[in-house]
Structure formats: structure tokens, C-alpha cells
Tab-separated table of C-alpha atoms in Angstrom:
chain	number	residue	atom	x	y	z
A	1	MET	CA	-16.107	1.070	-4.414
A	2	LEU	CA	-14.623	0.181	-1.124
A	3	LYS	CA	-17.085	-1.368	1.288
A	4	SER	CA	-17.625	-0.374	4.934
A	5	ARG	CA	-17.201	-2.875	7.653
A	6	LYS	CA	-21.010	-2.877	8.281
A	7	GLU	CA	-21.459	-3.858	4.596
A	8	LEU	CA	-18.691	-6.546	4.841
A	9	ASP	CA	-20.337	-8.030	7.980
A	10	ALA	CA	-23.436	-8.409	6.058
A	11	GLU	CA	-21.781	-10.228	3.171
A	12	LEU	CA	-18.885	-12.560	4.894
A	13	GLY	CA	-19.800	-15.847	6.331
A	14	GLY	CA	-18.997	-16.663	10.059
A	15	ALA	CA	-15.669	-17.800	9.513
A	16	ALA	CA	-14.464	-14.708	7.333
A	17	ARG	CA	-15.927	-12.357	9.889
A	18	ALA	CA	-14.175	-13.957	12.585
A	19	TRP	CA	-11.004	-13.655	10.619
A	20	LEU	CA	-11.608	-10.173	9.968
A	21	ASP	CA	-12.346	-9.262	13.586
A	22	GLU	CA	-8.851	-10.794	14.476
A	23	ALA	CA	-7.075	-9.010	11.785
A	24	LEU	CA	-8.422	-5.589	12.680
A	25	ALA	CA	-7.983	-6.078	16.469
A	26	GLU	CA	-4.203	-6.627	15.491
A	27	ALA	CA	-4.084	-3.646	13.413
A	28	ALA	CA	-5.790	-1.621	16.272
A	29	HIS	CA	-3.169	-3.114	18.800
A	30	ASP	CA	-0.416	-2.216	16.543
A	31	ALA	CA	-1.655	1.521	16.254
A	32	ALA	CA	-1.924	1.556	19.998
A	33	ARG	CA	1.413	0.240	20.500
A	34	THR	CA	3.050	2.880	18.255
A	35	THR	CA	1.200	5.915	19.606
A	36	THR	CA	2.043	7.747	22.404
A	37	ALA	CA	-0.119	8.949	25.128
A	38	SER	CA	-0.048	12.408	23.460
A	39	GLY	CA	-1.464	10.868	20.053
A	40	THR	CA	1.934	11.418	18.299
A	41	PRO	CA	3.478	8.174	16.530
A	42	ARG	CA	6.574	6.795	18.104
A	43	PRO	CA	9.563	6.343	15.969
A	44	GLU	CA	9.618	2.519	14.660
A	45	ALA	CA	12.158	0.289	16.082
A	46	SER	CA	13.117	-0.808	12.464
A	47	PRO	CA	11.683	0.202	9.131
A	48	TYR	CA	12.045	-3.547	7.986
A	49	ALA	CA	9.975	-4.895	10.891
A	50	SER	CA	6.667	-6.252	9.826
A	51	PRO	CA	3.605	-6.162	12.302
A	52	PRO	CA	1.484	-9.133	12.159
A	53	TRP	CA	-1.501	-7.125	10.559
A	54	GLU	CA	0.567	-6.933	7.387
A	55	LEU	CA	0.484	-10.726	6.965
A	56	ARG	CA	-3.178	-10.413	7.304
A	57	TYR	CA	-3.190	-7.784	4.625
A	58	ALA	CA	-1.577	-10.114	2.033
A	59	ALA	CA	-3.966	-12.849	2.948
A	60	ALA	CA	-7.220	-10.778	2.701
A	61	GLY	CA	-8.450	-12.213	-0.529
A	62	ARG	CA	-8.149	-15.768	0.558
A	63	HIS	CA	-9.909	-15.450	3.634
A	64	CYS	CA	-12.644	-12.821	2.675
A	65	GLY	CA	-13.055	-13.387	-1.049
A	66	GLN	CA	-11.248	-11.598	-3.897
A	67	GLU	CA	-14.259	-9.330	-4.313
A	68	ASN	CA	-13.866	-8.122	-0.644
A	69	ALA	CA	-10.147	-7.869	-0.574
A	70	ASP	CA	-9.766	-4.184	-1.308
A	71	SER	CA	-12.267	-3.175	1.119
A	72	VAL	CA	-10.643	-5.377	3.911
A	73	ARG	CA	-7.151	-4.225	3.154
A	74	SER	CA	-8.241	-0.705	3.274
A	75	LEU	CA	-9.974	-1.240	6.645
A	76	LEU	CA	-6.615	-2.812	7.852
A	77	LEU	CA	-4.308	0.266	6.780
A	78	VAL	CA	-6.962	2.606	8.591
A	79	GLU	CA	-7.173	0.767	11.801
A	80	ALA	CA	-3.468	0.410	11.717
A	81	ARG	CA	-3.132	4.109	11.052
A	82	ALA	CA	-0.318	2.924	8.699
A	83	PRO	CA	2.757	4.812	8.687
A	84	LEU	CA	4.689	5.458	5.591
A	85	SER	CA	7.118	2.449	6.152
A	86	SER	CA	4.249	0.116	6.346
A	87	VAL	CA	2.445	1.684	3.245
A	88	THR	CA	5.796	1.413	1.210
A	89	ARG	CA	6.537	-1.945	2.125
A	90	LEU	CA	2.975	-3.281	1.246
A	91	TYR	CA	2.994	-1.620	-1.986
A	92	GLU	CA	6.625	-2.437	-3.022
A	93	GLN	CA	6.433	-6.244	-2.074
A	94	GLY	CA	2.866	-6.591	-2.862
A	95	ALA	CA	0.994	-8.143	-5.926
A	96	ALA	CA	-1.071	-5.769	-8.203
A	97	ALA	CA	-4.054	-6.101	-6.141
A	98	GLU	CA	-2.288	-5.506	-2.854
A	99	ARG	CA	-0.830	-2.203	-4.637
A	100	ARG	CA	-4.187	-1.041	-5.669
A	101	ALA	CA	-5.751	-1.208	-2.097
A	102	VAL	CA	-2.696	0.806	-0.988
A	103	LEU	CA	-3.503	3.485	-3.613
A	104	LEU	CA	-7.063	3.537	-2.958
A	105	THR	CA	-6.608	4.069	0.892
A	106	LEU	CA	-3.816	6.926	0.731
A	107	HIS	CA	-6.271	9.669	1.208
A	108	ARG	CA	-7.624	8.108	4.364
A	109	LEU	CA	-4.311	7.996	6.186
A	110	ASP	CA	-2.331	10.859	7.618
A	111	LEU	CA	0.789	10.768	5.261
A	112	GLY	CA	0.746	14.257	3.963
A	113	ASP	CA	2.364	14.218	0.513
A	114	THR	CA	5.162	11.776	1.668
A	115	ALA	CA	3.369	8.628	-0.485
A	116	LEU	CA	3.492	10.602	-3.709
A	117	PRO	CA	6.244	8.262	-5.001
A	118	LEU	CA	4.002	5.243	-4.793
A	119	VAL	CA	1.266	7.377	-7.048
A	120	GLU	CA	4.072	8.180	-9.452
A	121	ASP	CA	5.093	4.688	-9.629
A	122	ALA	CA	1.679	3.509	-10.467
A	123	LEU	CA	1.338	6.180	-13.056
A	124	ARG	CA	4.402	4.790	-14.794
A	125	ALA	CA	2.790	1.213	-14.960
A	126	ASN	CA	0.728	-0.124	-17.787
A	127	ASP	CA	-1.673	-1.879	-15.457
A	128	THR	CA	-4.750	0.032	-15.857
A	129	ARG	CA	-6.069	-1.048	-12.484
A	130	LEU	CA	-3.258	0.784	-10.850
A	131	VAL	CA	-3.629	3.794	-12.972
A	132	ALA	CA	-7.200	4.026	-12.056
A	133	ALA	CA	-6.434	3.777	-8.512
A	134	ALA	CA	-3.511	6.186	-8.544
A	135	VAL	CA	-5.752	8.974	-9.977
A	136	GLY	CA	-8.034	9.002	-6.588
A	137	PRO	CA	-8.504	11.642	-3.985
A	138	TYR	CA	-4.822	11.382	-2.627
A	139	ALA	CA	-3.533	12.578	-6.308
A	140	ALA	CA	-6.194	15.259	-6.629
A	141	ASP	CA	-4.761	16.644	-3.216
A	142	HIS	CA	-1.241	16.419	-3.718
A	143	LEU	CA	-0.143	16.024	-7.433
A	144	ASP	CA	1.363	19.389	-8.824
A	145	PRO	CA	-0.226	20.634	-11.754
A	146	HIS	CA	2.371	19.243	-14.167
A	147	ALA	CA	2.011	15.844	-12.744
A	148	TRP	CA	-1.701	15.858	-12.683
A	149	ARG	CA	-2.062	16.872	-16.222
A	150	HIS	CA	0.277	14.084	-17.221
A	151	ALA	CA	-1.731	11.690	-15.032
A	152	VAL	CA	-4.996	12.604	-16.992
A	153	LEU	CA	-3.323	11.988	-20.285
A	154	LYS	CA	-2.142	8.684	-18.858
A	155	CYS	CA	-5.647	7.803	-18.423
A	156	LEU	CA	-6.516	8.931	-21.882
A	157	PHE	CA	-3.723	6.803	-23.377
A	158	THR	CA	-4.443	3.654	-21.472
A	159	GLU	CA	-8.406	4.243	-21.911
A	160	VAL	CA	-8.636	4.319	-18.144
A	161	PRO	CA	-12.199	6.011	-17.894
A	162	VAL	CA	-11.652	9.833	-16.738
A	163	ALA	CA	-14.664	9.189	-14.191
A	164	ALA	CA	-11.810	7.528	-12.194
A	165	VAL	CA	-9.999	11.054	-11.818
A	166	ALA	CA	-10.872	12.598	-8.638
A	167	ARG	CA	-11.887	16.158	-8.726
A	168	LEU	CA	-11.480	16.405	-12.326
A	169	GLY	CA	-13.815	19.212	-12.776
A	170	ASP	CA	-12.228	21.190	-10.037
A	171	ARG	CA	-8.611	20.657	-11.416
A	172	ALA	CA	-9.284	20.836	-15.009
A	173	ARG	CA	-11.406	24.049	-14.849
A	174	GLY	CA	-9.852	26.741	-16.725
A	175	ASP	CA	-6.519	24.904	-17.196
A	176	ALA	CA	-5.196	26.200	-20.543
A	177	GLU	CA	-2.173	24.345	-20.280
A	178	LEU	CA	-4.176	21.121	-20.040
A	179	ALA	CA	-6.273	22.236	-22.775
A	180	ARG	CA	-2.999	22.603	-25.053
A	181	MET	CA	-1.724	19.201	-24.052
A	182	LEU	CA	-5.173	17.591	-25.115
A	183	GLY	CA	-5.016	19.300	-28.336
A	184	ASP	CA	-1.694	17.927	-29.062
A	185	PHE	CA	-2.836	14.620	-28.149
A	186	ALA	CA	-5.834	14.884	-30.401
A	187	ASP	CA	-3.648	15.981	-33.216
A	188	GLU	CA	-1.321	13.065	-32.796
A	189	ARG	CA	-4.362	10.690	-32.674
A	190	THR	CA	-5.875	12.099	-35.686
A	191	ALA	CA	-2.464	12.278	-37.623
A	192	ALA	CA	-2.204	8.436	-37.231
A	193	GLY	CA	-5.636	7.768	-38.290
A	194	ARG	CA	-7.038	6.936	-35.097
A	195	ALA	CA	-10.340	7.997	-33.217
A	196	VAL	CA	-10.227	10.621	-30.568
A	197	PRO	CA	-11.548	9.369	-27.369
A	198	GLU	CA	-14.798	10.894	-26.528
A	199	ASP	CA	-13.285	11.126	-22.771
A	200	LEU	CA	-10.687	13.641	-24.082
A	201	ARG	CA	-13.643	16.020	-25.444
A	202	THR	CA	-15.099	15.754	-22.055
A	203	VAL	CA	-11.877	16.999	-20.356
A	204	LEU	CA	-11.430	19.417	-23.024
A	205	ALA	CA	-14.914	20.807	-22.235
A	206	LEU	CA	-13.972	21.113	-18.613
A	207	THR	CA	-10.828	23.098	-19.406
A	208	ALA	CA	-13.110	25.599	-20.986
A	209	LEU	CA	-15.060	26.551	-17.950
A	210	THR	CA	-14.050	29.379	-15.696
A	211	ALA	CA	-15.284	30.043	-11.951
A	212	PRO	CA	-16.519	33.607	-11.860
A	213	ALA	CA	-16.830	35.757	-8.833
A	214	ASP	CA	-20.153	34.664	-8.194
A	215	GLY	CA	-19.191	31.077	-7.812
A	216	GLY	CA	-21.043	29.705	-10.809
A	217	ALA	CA	-19.136	28.689	-13.834
A	218	HIS	CA	-19.132	30.114	-17.512
A	219	ARG	CA	-17.618	28.748	-20.636
A	220	ALA	CA	-14.831	30.283	-22.099
A	221	THR	CA	-13.974	29.747	-25.887
A	222	PRO	CA	-12.963	26.169	-26.137
A	223	THR	CA	-9.944	24.659	-28.148
A	224	ALA	CA	-11.689	22.098	-30.286
A	225	ALA	CA	-10.340	18.684	-30.654
A	226	PRO	CA	-9.609	18.069	-34.322
A	227	ALA	CA	-12.018	16.004	-36.112
A	228	ALA	CA	-10.996	12.660	-37.902
A	229	PRO	CA	-9.801	13.455	-41.367
A	230	ALA	CA	-12.437	13.272	-44.275
A	231	PRO	CA	-12.189	10.382	-46.706
A	232	THR	CA	-10.517	11.017	-49.982
A	233	GLU	CA	-11.195	9.553	-53.549
A	234	GLU	CA	-8.118	7.252	-52.893
A	235	SER	CA	-9.537	6.012	-49.542
């Protein structure tokens, strides 16, 4: 979970707090410099030009501790009102931890759906930290149904807890296609003699819920995940 500035100030030592103050001031200065009086962003001089706060972004763990790096980097992105060019540059040039912080912050930036390629890239990775970060609120708001279903399956396949999937209950509710895909995945696991993940059953139960007119929820007839095959005399 990302920490607030107040929480960070309570945990950081004096030198780290001073470094964070300077870093955020640089980010705020860049945001003011690149915004017109009417509040609209100015065109960037060059998409390859890196403002000073981006160097601070990379150094966050070294100055504030690895346990605080995600939170510090997220604060920098928000304070700088990071444009797509900065977000993309930090993601593409960054290490896994720097990429994760970008993914965790996308929903707090005014980017619309323009940062979806970053989410899609993370979902193609085998790094479970990136996959977990990629299925947050930004993905819930912007991934189309097909891509979102495959993101859920990616979590199951890589054993990322589905608790990481933002708005899982809302998007899975009544999704018959997701239920079919989950059933196919369960069939494949069973045929291979592997256990069906409990998280799969959790999501499958959500797909069986529909939203009636009264705003509550009732359960439709679920598609059961296959049970493990019974042992035979030969086994």
C-alpha cells in the first residue's frame, strides 16, 4: 500500500525528509513550468528531455529506503503531474521497482487511456510484482473486457492473488465469457493432474452473481470448476 506524505514524514529521518522536500519541490516546479495560466499542459520542448525530478525518481530507494520507494516515486509522479512522455520514459528505462511504481500511480494521473500500452506490457511479463501492479485501478477503468479477462487469467496462471485485481467483483459479476474461460483453465489444470487454484473458484463465484434492478445481487446458476480426478486402483 502506498504511503501518504504525512506517513512518510513520520517514518523518514531528517536527511531523507530534506531530500524528499527538495525532490517534490523540483517536481512541482516542473509541473508549474509546463502548465499554462489556463491550466492546460504546454507542449513539451522534446519528448526526450528529462526534467531533474526524474533523476530523483530513480534515486528514491537510495535516499528514502527501498520500503518507501514506491510511495516516494508515486508522490513525485503526482506532484509533477507527469505527462505520458515522462511516465513512458520512466517505465521503459527503469528497473522493475521503478516500473512498478509507475503502474501503481497511473490511476492518479490525468492520462486517460493513453498509458494502456504500459499495462499491457506489464501483463506480458513474468514478474509477478509487475503483474500485480498492472491490475490495479487504472486497468479496472481502462482495459476492455477481453484484455481484462486475460489479465485475470494471467493472475491465476502466475499465482498472483486475485485480491490484487481492482474492482474484481464489479467487472466479473455476470461475466459469462469469463466463466467459460475459467472453466477451460480449470479443465486444463485438472487434465494435467494439477490442483485448481482456490482463487479461480472465488472469481468463478463472482461471475455467477448478477445485479438485479433493486441494486442488490443474486446468484445465477454457476459453472462449477472441475474437481480433481478421483484416484484409481493403478494410482
